[in-house]
Coordinates of C-alpha atoms and ligand atoms in Angstrom, one line a residue:
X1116 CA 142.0 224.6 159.8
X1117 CA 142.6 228.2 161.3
X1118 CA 144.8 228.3 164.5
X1119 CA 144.4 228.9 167.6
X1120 CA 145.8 232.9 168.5
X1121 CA 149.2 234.3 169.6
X1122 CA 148.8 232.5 173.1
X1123 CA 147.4 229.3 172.0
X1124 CA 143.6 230.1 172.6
X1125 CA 141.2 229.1 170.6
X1126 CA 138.9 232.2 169.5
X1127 CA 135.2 231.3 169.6
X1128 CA 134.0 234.7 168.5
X1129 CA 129.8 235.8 168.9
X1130 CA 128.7 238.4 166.6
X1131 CA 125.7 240.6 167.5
X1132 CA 123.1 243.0 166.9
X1133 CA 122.8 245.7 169.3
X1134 CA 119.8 247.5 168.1
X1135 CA 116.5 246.7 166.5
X1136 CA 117.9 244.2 164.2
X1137 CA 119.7 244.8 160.8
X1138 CA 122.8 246.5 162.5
X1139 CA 125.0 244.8 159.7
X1140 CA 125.8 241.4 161.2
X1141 CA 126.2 239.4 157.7
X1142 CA 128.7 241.7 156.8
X1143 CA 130.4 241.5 159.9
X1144 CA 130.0 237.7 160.1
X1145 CA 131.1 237.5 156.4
X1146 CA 134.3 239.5 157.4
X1147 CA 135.2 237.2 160.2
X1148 CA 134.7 234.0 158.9
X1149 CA 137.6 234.0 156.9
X1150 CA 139.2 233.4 159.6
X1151 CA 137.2 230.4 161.3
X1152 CA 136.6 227.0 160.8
X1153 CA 132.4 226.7 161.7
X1154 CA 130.1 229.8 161.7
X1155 CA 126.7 228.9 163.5
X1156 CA 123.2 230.4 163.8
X1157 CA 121.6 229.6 167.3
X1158 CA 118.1 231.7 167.2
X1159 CA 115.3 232.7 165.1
X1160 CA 114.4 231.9 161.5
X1161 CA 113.7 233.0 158.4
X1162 CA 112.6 236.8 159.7
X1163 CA 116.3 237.3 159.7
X1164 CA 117.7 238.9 156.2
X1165 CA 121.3 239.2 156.7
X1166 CA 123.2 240.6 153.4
X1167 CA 126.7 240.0 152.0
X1168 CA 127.8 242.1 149.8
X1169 CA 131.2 240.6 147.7
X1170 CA 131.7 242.9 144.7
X1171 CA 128.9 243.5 142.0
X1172 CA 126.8 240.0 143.7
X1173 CA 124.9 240.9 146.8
X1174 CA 123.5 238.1 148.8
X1175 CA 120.1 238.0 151.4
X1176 CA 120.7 235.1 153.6
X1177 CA 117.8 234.4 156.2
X1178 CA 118.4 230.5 157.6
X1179 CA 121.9 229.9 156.2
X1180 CA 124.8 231.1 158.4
X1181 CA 126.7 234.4 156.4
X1182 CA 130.0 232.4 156.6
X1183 CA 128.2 230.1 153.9
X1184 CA 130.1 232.0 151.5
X1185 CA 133.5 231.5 152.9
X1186 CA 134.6 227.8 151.2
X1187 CA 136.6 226.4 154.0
X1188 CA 133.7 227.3 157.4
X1189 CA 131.3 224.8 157.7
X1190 CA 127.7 226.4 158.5
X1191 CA 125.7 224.8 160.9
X1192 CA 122.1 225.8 161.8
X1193 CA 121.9 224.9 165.6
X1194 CA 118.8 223.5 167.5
X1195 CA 117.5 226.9 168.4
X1196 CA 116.7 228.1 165.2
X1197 CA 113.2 227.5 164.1
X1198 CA 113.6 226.1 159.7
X1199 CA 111.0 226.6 157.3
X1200 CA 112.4 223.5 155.6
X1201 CA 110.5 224.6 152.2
X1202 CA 112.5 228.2 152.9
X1203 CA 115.7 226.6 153.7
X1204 CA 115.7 224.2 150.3
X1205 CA 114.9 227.7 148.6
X1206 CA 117.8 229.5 149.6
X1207 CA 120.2 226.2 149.5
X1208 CA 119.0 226.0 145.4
X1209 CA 119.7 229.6 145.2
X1210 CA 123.1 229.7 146.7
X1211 CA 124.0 226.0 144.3
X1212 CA 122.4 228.3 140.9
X1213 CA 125.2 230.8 142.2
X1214 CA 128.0 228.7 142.5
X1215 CA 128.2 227.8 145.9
X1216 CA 128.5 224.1 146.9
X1217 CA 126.7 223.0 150.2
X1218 CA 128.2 219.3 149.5
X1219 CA 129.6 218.3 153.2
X1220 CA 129.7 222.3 154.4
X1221 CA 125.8 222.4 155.6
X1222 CA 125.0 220.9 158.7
X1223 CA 121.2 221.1 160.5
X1224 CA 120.6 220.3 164.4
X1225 CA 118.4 217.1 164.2
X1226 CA 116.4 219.0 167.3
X1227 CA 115.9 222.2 165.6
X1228 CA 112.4 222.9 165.3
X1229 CA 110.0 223.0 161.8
X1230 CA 107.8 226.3 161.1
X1231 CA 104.9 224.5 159.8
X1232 CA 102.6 226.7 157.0
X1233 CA 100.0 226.6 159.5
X1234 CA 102.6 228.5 161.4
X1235 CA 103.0 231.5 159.2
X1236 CA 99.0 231.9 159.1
X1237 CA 98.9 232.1 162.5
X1238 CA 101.1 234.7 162.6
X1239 CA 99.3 236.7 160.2
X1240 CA 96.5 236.6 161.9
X1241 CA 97.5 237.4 165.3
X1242 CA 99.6 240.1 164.3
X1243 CA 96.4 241.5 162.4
X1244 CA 95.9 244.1 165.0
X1245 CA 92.5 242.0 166.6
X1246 CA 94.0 239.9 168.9
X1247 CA 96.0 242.6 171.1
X1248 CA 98.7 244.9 170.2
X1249 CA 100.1 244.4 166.4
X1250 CA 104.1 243.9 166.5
X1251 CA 104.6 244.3 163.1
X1252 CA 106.0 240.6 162.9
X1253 CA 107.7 239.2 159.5
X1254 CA 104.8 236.8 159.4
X1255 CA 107.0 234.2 159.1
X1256 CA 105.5 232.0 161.5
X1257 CA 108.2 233.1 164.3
X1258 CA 106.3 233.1 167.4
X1259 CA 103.7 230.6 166.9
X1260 CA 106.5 227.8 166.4
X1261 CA 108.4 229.2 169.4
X1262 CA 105.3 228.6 171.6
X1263 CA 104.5 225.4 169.6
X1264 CA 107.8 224.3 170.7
X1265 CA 107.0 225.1 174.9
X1266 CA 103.6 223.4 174.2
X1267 CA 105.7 220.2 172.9
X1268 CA 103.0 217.5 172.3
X1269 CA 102.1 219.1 168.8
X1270 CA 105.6 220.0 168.1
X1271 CA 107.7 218.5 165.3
X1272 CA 111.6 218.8 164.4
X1273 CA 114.7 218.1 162.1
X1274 CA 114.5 214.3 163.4
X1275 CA 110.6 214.0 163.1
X1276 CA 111.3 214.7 159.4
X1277 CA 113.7 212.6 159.0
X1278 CA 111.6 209.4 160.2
X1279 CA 108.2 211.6 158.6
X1280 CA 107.2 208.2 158.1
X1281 CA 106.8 207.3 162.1
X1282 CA 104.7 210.9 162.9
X1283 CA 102.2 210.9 159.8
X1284 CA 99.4 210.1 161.9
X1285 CA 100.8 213.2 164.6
X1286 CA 101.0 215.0 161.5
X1287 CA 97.1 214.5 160.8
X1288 CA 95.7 215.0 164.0
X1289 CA 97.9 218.0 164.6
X1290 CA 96.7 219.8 161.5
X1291 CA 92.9 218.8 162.0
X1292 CA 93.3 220.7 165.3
X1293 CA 95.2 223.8 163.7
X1294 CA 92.4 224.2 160.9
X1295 CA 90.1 224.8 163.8
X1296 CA 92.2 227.3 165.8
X1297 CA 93.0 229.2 162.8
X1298 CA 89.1 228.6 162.0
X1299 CA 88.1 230.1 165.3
X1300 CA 90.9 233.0 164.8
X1301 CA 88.9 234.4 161.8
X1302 CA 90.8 232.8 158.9
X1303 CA 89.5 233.2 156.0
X1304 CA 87.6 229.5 153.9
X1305 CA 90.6 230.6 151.2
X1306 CA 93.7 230.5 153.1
X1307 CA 91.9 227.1 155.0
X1308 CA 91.3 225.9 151.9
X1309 CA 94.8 226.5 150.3
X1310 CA 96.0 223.3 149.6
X1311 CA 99.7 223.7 150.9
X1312 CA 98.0 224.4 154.6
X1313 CA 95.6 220.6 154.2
X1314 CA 97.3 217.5 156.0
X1315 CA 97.8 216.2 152.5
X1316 CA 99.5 219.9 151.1
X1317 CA 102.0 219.8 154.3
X1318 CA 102.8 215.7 153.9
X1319 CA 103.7 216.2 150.2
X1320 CA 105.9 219.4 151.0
X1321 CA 107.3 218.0 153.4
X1322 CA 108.0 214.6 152.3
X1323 CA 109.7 216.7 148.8
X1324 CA 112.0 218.8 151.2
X1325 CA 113.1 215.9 153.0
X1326 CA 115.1 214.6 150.0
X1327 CA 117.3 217.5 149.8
X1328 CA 117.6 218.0 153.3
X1329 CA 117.6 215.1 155.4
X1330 CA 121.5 214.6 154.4
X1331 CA 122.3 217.2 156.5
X1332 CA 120.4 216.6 159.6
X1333 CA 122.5 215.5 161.9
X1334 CA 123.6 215.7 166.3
X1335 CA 125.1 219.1 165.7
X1336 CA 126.0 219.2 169.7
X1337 CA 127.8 216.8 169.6
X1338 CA 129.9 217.6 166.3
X1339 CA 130.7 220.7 167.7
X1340 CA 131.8 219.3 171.2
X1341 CA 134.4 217.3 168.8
X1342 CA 135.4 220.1 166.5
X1343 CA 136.3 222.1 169.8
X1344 CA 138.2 219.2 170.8
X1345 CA 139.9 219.2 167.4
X1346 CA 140.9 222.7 167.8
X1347 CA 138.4 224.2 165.1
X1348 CA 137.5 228.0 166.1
X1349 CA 133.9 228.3 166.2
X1350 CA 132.2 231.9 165.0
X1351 CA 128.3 232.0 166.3
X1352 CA 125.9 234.4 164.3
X1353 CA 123.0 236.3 165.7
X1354 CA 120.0 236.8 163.8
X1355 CA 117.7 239.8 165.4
X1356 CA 119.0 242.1 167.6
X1357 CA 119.4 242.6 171.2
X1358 CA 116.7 245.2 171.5
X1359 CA 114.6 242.2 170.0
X1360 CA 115.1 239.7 173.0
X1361 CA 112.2 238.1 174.0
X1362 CA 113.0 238.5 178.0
X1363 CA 115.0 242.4 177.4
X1364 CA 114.0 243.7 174.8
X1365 CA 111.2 246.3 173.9
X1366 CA 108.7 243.4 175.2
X1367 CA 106.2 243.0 173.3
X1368 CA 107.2 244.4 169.9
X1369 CA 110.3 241.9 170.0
X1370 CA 110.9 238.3 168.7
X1371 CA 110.9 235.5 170.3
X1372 CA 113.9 234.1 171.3
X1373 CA 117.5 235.0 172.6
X1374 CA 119.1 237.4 170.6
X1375 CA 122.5 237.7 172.1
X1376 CA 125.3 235.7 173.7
X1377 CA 122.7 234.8 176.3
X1378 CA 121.0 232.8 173.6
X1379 CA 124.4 230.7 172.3
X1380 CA 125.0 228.1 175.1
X1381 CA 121.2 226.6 174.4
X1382 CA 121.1 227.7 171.0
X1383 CA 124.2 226.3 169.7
X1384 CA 124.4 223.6 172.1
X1385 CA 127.6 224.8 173.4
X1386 CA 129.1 225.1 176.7
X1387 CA 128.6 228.3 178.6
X1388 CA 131.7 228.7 179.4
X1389 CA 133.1 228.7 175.6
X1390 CA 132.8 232.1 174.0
X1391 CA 135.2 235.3 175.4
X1392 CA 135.0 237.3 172.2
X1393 CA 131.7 239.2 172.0
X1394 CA 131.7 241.8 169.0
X1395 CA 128.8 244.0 168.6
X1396 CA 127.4 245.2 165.8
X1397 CA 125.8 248.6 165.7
X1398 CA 125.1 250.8 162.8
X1399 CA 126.2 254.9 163.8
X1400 CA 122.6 255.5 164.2
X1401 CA 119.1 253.7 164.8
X1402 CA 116.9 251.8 163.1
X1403 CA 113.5 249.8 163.5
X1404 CA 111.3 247.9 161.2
X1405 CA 108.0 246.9 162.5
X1406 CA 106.0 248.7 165.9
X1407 CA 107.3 249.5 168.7
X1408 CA 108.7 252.2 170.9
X1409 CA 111.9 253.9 169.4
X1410 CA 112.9 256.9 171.7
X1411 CA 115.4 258.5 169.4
X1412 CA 113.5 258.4 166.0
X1413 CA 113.6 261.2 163.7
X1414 CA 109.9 262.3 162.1
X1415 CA 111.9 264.5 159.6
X1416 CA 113.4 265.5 157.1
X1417 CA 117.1 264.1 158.3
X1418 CA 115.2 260.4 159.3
X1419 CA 114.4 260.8 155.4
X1420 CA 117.9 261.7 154.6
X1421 CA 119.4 258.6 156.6
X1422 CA 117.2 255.9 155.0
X1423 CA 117.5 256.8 151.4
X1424 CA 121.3 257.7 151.6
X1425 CA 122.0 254.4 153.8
X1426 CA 119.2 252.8 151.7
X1427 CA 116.9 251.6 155.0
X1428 CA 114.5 249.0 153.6
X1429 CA 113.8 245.8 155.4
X1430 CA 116.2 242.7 153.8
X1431 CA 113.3 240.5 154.5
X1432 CA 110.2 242.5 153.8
X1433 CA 111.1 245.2 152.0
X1434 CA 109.5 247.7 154.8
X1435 CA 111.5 250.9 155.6
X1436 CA 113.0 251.4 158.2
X1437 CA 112.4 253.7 160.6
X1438 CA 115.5 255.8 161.6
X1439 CA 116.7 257.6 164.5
X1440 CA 119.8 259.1 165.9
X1441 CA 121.7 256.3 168.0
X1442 CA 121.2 255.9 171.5
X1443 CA 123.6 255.5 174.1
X1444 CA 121.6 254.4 176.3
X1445 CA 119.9 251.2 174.9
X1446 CA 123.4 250.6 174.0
X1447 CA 124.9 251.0 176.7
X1448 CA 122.1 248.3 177.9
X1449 CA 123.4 245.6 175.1
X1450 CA 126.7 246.0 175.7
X1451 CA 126.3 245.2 179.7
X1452 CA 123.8 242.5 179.2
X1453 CA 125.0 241.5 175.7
X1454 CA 128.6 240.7 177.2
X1455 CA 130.1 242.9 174.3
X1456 CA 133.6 242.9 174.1
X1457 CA 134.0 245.2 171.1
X1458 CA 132.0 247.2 168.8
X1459 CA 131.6 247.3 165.0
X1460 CA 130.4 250.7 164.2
X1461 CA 128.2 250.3 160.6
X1462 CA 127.7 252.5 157.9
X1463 CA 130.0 256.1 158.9
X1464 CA 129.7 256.6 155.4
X1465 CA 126.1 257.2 156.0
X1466 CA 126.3 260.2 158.1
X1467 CA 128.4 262.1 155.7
X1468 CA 127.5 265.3 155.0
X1469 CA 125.0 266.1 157.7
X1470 CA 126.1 269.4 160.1
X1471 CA 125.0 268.0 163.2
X1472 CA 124.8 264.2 164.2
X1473 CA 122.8 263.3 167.7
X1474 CA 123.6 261.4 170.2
X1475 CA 120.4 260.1 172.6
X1476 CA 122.2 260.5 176.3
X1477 CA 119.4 259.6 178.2
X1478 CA 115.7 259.6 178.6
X1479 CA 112.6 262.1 180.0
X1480 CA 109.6 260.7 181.5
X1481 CA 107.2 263.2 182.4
X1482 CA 109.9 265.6 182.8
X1483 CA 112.2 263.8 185.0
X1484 CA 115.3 262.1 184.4
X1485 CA 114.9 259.0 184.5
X1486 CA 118.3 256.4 185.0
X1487 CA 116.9 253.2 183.3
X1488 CA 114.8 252.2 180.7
X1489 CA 110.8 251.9 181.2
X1490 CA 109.3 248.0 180.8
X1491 CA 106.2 249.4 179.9
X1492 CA 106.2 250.2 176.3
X1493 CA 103.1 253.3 176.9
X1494 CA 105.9 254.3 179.1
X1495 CA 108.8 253.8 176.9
X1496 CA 106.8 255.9 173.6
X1497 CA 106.2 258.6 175.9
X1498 CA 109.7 259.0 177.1
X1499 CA 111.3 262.4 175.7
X1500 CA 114.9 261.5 174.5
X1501 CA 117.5 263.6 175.4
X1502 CA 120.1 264.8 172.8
X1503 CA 123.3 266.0 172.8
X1504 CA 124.4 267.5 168.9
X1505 CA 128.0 267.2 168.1
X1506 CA 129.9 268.7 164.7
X1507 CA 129.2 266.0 161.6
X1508 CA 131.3 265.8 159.0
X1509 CA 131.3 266.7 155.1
X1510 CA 133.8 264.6 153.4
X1511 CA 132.7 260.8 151.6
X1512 CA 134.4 258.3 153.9
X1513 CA 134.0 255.5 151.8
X1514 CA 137.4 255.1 150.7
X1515 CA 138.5 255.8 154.1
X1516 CA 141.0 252.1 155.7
X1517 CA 142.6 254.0 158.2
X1518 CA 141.3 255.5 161.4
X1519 CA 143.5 258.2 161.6
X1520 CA 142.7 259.2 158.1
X1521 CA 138.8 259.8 159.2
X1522 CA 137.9 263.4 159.5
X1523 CA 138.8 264.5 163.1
X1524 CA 134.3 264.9 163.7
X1525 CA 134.2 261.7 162.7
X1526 CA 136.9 260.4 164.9
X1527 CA 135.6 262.7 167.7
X1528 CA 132.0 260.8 167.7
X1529 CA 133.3 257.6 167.7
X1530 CA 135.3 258.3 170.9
X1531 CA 132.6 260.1 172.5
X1532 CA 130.2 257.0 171.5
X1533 CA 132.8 254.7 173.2
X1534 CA 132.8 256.8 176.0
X1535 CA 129.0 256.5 177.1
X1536 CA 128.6 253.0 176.2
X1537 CA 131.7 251.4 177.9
X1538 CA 133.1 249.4 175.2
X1539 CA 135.8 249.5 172.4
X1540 CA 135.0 250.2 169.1
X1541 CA 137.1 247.8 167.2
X1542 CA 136.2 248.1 163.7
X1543 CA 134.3 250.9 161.9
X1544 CA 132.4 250.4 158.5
X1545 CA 132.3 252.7 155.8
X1546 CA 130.5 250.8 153.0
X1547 CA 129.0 247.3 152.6
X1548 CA 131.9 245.6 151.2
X1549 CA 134.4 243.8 152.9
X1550 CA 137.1 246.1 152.1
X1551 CA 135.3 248.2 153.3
X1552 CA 136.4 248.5 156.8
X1553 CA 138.6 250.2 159.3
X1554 CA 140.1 247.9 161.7
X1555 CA 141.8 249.8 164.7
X1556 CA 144.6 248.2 166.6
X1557 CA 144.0 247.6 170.0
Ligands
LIG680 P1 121.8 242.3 159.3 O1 120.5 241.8 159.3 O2 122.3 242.8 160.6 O3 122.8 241.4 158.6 O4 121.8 243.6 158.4 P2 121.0 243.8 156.9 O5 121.8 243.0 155.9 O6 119.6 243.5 157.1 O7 121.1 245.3 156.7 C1 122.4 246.0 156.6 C2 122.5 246.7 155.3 O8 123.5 247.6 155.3 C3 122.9 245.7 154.2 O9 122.3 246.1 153.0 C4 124.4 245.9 154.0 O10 124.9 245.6 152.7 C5 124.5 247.3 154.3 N1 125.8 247.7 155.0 C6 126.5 247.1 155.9 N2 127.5 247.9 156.4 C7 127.4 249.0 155.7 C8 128.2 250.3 155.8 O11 129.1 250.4 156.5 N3 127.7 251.3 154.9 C9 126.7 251.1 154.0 N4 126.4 252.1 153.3 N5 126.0 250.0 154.0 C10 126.3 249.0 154.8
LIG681 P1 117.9 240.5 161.2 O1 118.6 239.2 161.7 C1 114.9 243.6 161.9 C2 111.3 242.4 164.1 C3 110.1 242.5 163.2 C4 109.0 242.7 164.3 C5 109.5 241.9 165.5 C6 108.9 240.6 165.6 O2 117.9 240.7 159.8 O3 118.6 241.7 162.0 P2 109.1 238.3 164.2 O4 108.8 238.0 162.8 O5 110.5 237.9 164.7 O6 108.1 237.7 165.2 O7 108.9 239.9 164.4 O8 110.9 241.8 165.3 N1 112.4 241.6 163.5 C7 113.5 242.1 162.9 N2 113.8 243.4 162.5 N3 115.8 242.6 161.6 C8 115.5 241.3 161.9 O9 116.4 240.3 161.7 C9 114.3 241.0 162.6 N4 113.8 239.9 163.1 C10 112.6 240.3 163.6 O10 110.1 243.5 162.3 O11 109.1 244.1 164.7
LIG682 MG1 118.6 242.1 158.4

């Protein structure tokens, strides 16, 4: 078991996003969780791709925590994650073909919630663009089973598959009812008639997943009420991003749940009062995958530049990226709101070799200044971001460990970065693996 620090504290540690999603948190997480004992996801699903890279073997990990690959944490997925249990049994077989033993490290919140297949239709085809404004969701059946779960009746979790056998009939009714929704939503007689959406398609998968899974299931609140008790350090991973938060982010291009530290206490199941460490992960510029207003994008030819040299395609999806310059001031945002502690500042290597790298200071609306940022989204993809340029730097930074041995324009933009967003940055990345990373003493 890790110790407690220097002054006998534990160190519950929160990692993340800051942006749009995809900041780097798995590398981040991965890097940490040497040091813990459990490493915990408390929101969203399988529309998460978070990727560890450890040498030649890179890894995509969308419901398993990223400190899965670190033999002495435990991963637990906490009760406000929504499982595709079929997903989940996917990933666990991949991760067991690749070496990794899940025996006693894998533990699932009995009152996590299931994304059903009918789920993922629905999301398809209410993000088609006819039923209001398209997100651009991962169509894995995010939102539906996040309002399924507020609707409650016709809701079904970790322990309902566990005794499958006591909510068959539930089962039935609940996906007669669905076929008609998604009937009356324009699906199409093929995807209705697909057998892995029928009441019998959905038993059988679900009755199959249950063998592998149901081991796991267990009262993860109050495991991790003793393993505080017993001293373990507890690391909590964020999938998303802050920008993404259902009640401040971008609403409506954003997911649906809490992305940041706000999110852990209900997530996890874990006292408010636990976590003081809260590292944030943002890369040295923007990015966004899906719609949605992004005030510092970059229509040319150096938004071109910055997704094929910091290779910007979706973990999940495959969809590029869309890339901007960073912007202080949604930062600035997360790291008030977000209760960041600390920074990690992703991919530096990146921006090598660019003259000029831009800052976004602050925002235009029809020609005035404006000090906060719009809740309208018309509002926010009309703003006019303001930029300020500062030198970039030539050299390859990848081999760079110490912070002093950055070139001084790189050192210079970090430092002004800290500067208008408030916060430390603790750790700087210059490539994905874990060696890969400048840690600056404090
Ligand atoms: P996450 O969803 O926040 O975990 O981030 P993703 O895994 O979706 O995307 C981050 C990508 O950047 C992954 O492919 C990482 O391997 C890669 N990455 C992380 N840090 C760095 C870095 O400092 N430099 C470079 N070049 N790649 C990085
Ligand atoms: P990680 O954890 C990037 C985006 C989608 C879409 C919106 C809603 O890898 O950083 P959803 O399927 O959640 O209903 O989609 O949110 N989105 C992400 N973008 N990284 C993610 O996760 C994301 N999770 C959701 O692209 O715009
Ligand atoms: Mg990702």
């Amino acid at each position: 078991m890790s110790s407690a620090n220097s002054h006998g504290q534990q160190k519950h540690t929160c990692v993340v996003g800051m942006g749009w999603g995809d900041e780097g948190k798995g590398k981040i997480v991965d890097l940490l969780a040497g040091d813990f004992d459990v490493v915990i996801r408390f929101n969203g699903g399988a529309n998460a791709g978070h990727t560890v890279r450890i040498g030649d073997d890179a890894f995509a990990l969308h419901l398993l925590p990223s400190g899965v690959l670190r033999e002495q944490a435990v991963s637990v997925i906490g009760p406000g994650v929504v499982v595709d249990p079929a997903g989940l049994v996917e990933e666990m077989v991949g991760l067991e073909s690749r070496g990794i033993d899940l025996t006693g490290r894998l533990l699932i919140s009995d009152r996590a919630h299931l994304v059903m297949p009918y789920h993922k239709l629905e999301d398809r085809l209410r993000d088609s663009g006819s039923q209001g404004k398209k997100i651009g969701t991962t169509a894995k059946g995010i939102g539906p089973c996040y309002a399924e779960k507020m609707l409650r009746s016709s809701a079904f979790r970790m322990v309902d598959l566990v005794h499958l056998d006591r909510n068959t009939d539930r089962l039935r009714s609940v996906c007669q009812r669905k076929r008609s929704i998604l009937e009356s939503m324009g699906a199409e007689e093929a995807s209705l008639n697909d057998e892995a959406l029928t009441f019998d398609g959905t038993l059988s998968m679900l009755q199959s997943v249950r063998k592998k899974l149901a081991g796991h299931v267990r009262d993860t609140t109050t495991w991790l009420e003793h393993s505080v008790r017993e001293g373990r350090n507890l690391l909590f991973e964020s999938a998303n991003g802050m920008l993404l938060d259902i009640d401040h982010g971008t609403f409506p291009y954003v997911t649906a749940s809490h992305t940041g530290l706000n999110g852990v206490p209900s997530g996890a199941g874990v006292s408010p009062h636990l976590v003081r460490r809260c590292v944030g992960v943002s890369k040295a510029y923007a990015t966004r995958v899906g719609n949605g207003p992004f005030p510092s994008e970059l229509h040319d030819e150096r938004g071109d530049r910055i997704r094929e040299v910091g290779r910007e395609y979706g973990t999940t999806t495959g969809r590029p990226r869309r890339c901007g310059w960073l912007d202080a001031v949604t930062l600035r945002r997360s790291v008030v709101l977000g209760g960041v502690t600390e920074i990690a500042m992703m991919h530096m290597d990146t921006l090598s070799g660019l003259p000029e790298v831009g800052i976004c200071t602050g925002y235009r609306l029809r020609g005035q200044l404006i000090g906060s940022i719009p809740a309208d989204s018309d509002d926010l993809e009309a703003v006019e971001p303001v930029f300020e340029l500062v030198a970039g730097w030539q050299e390859d930074v990848s081999h760079v460990r110490r912070f002093e041995d950055l070139p001084v324009q790189a050192r210079s933009y970090i430092h002004r970065v800290e500067k208008l967003v408030g916060a430390t940055i603790s750790m700087v990345s210059v490539g994905p693996e874990r060696n890969q990373t400048i840690h600056r003493s404090r």
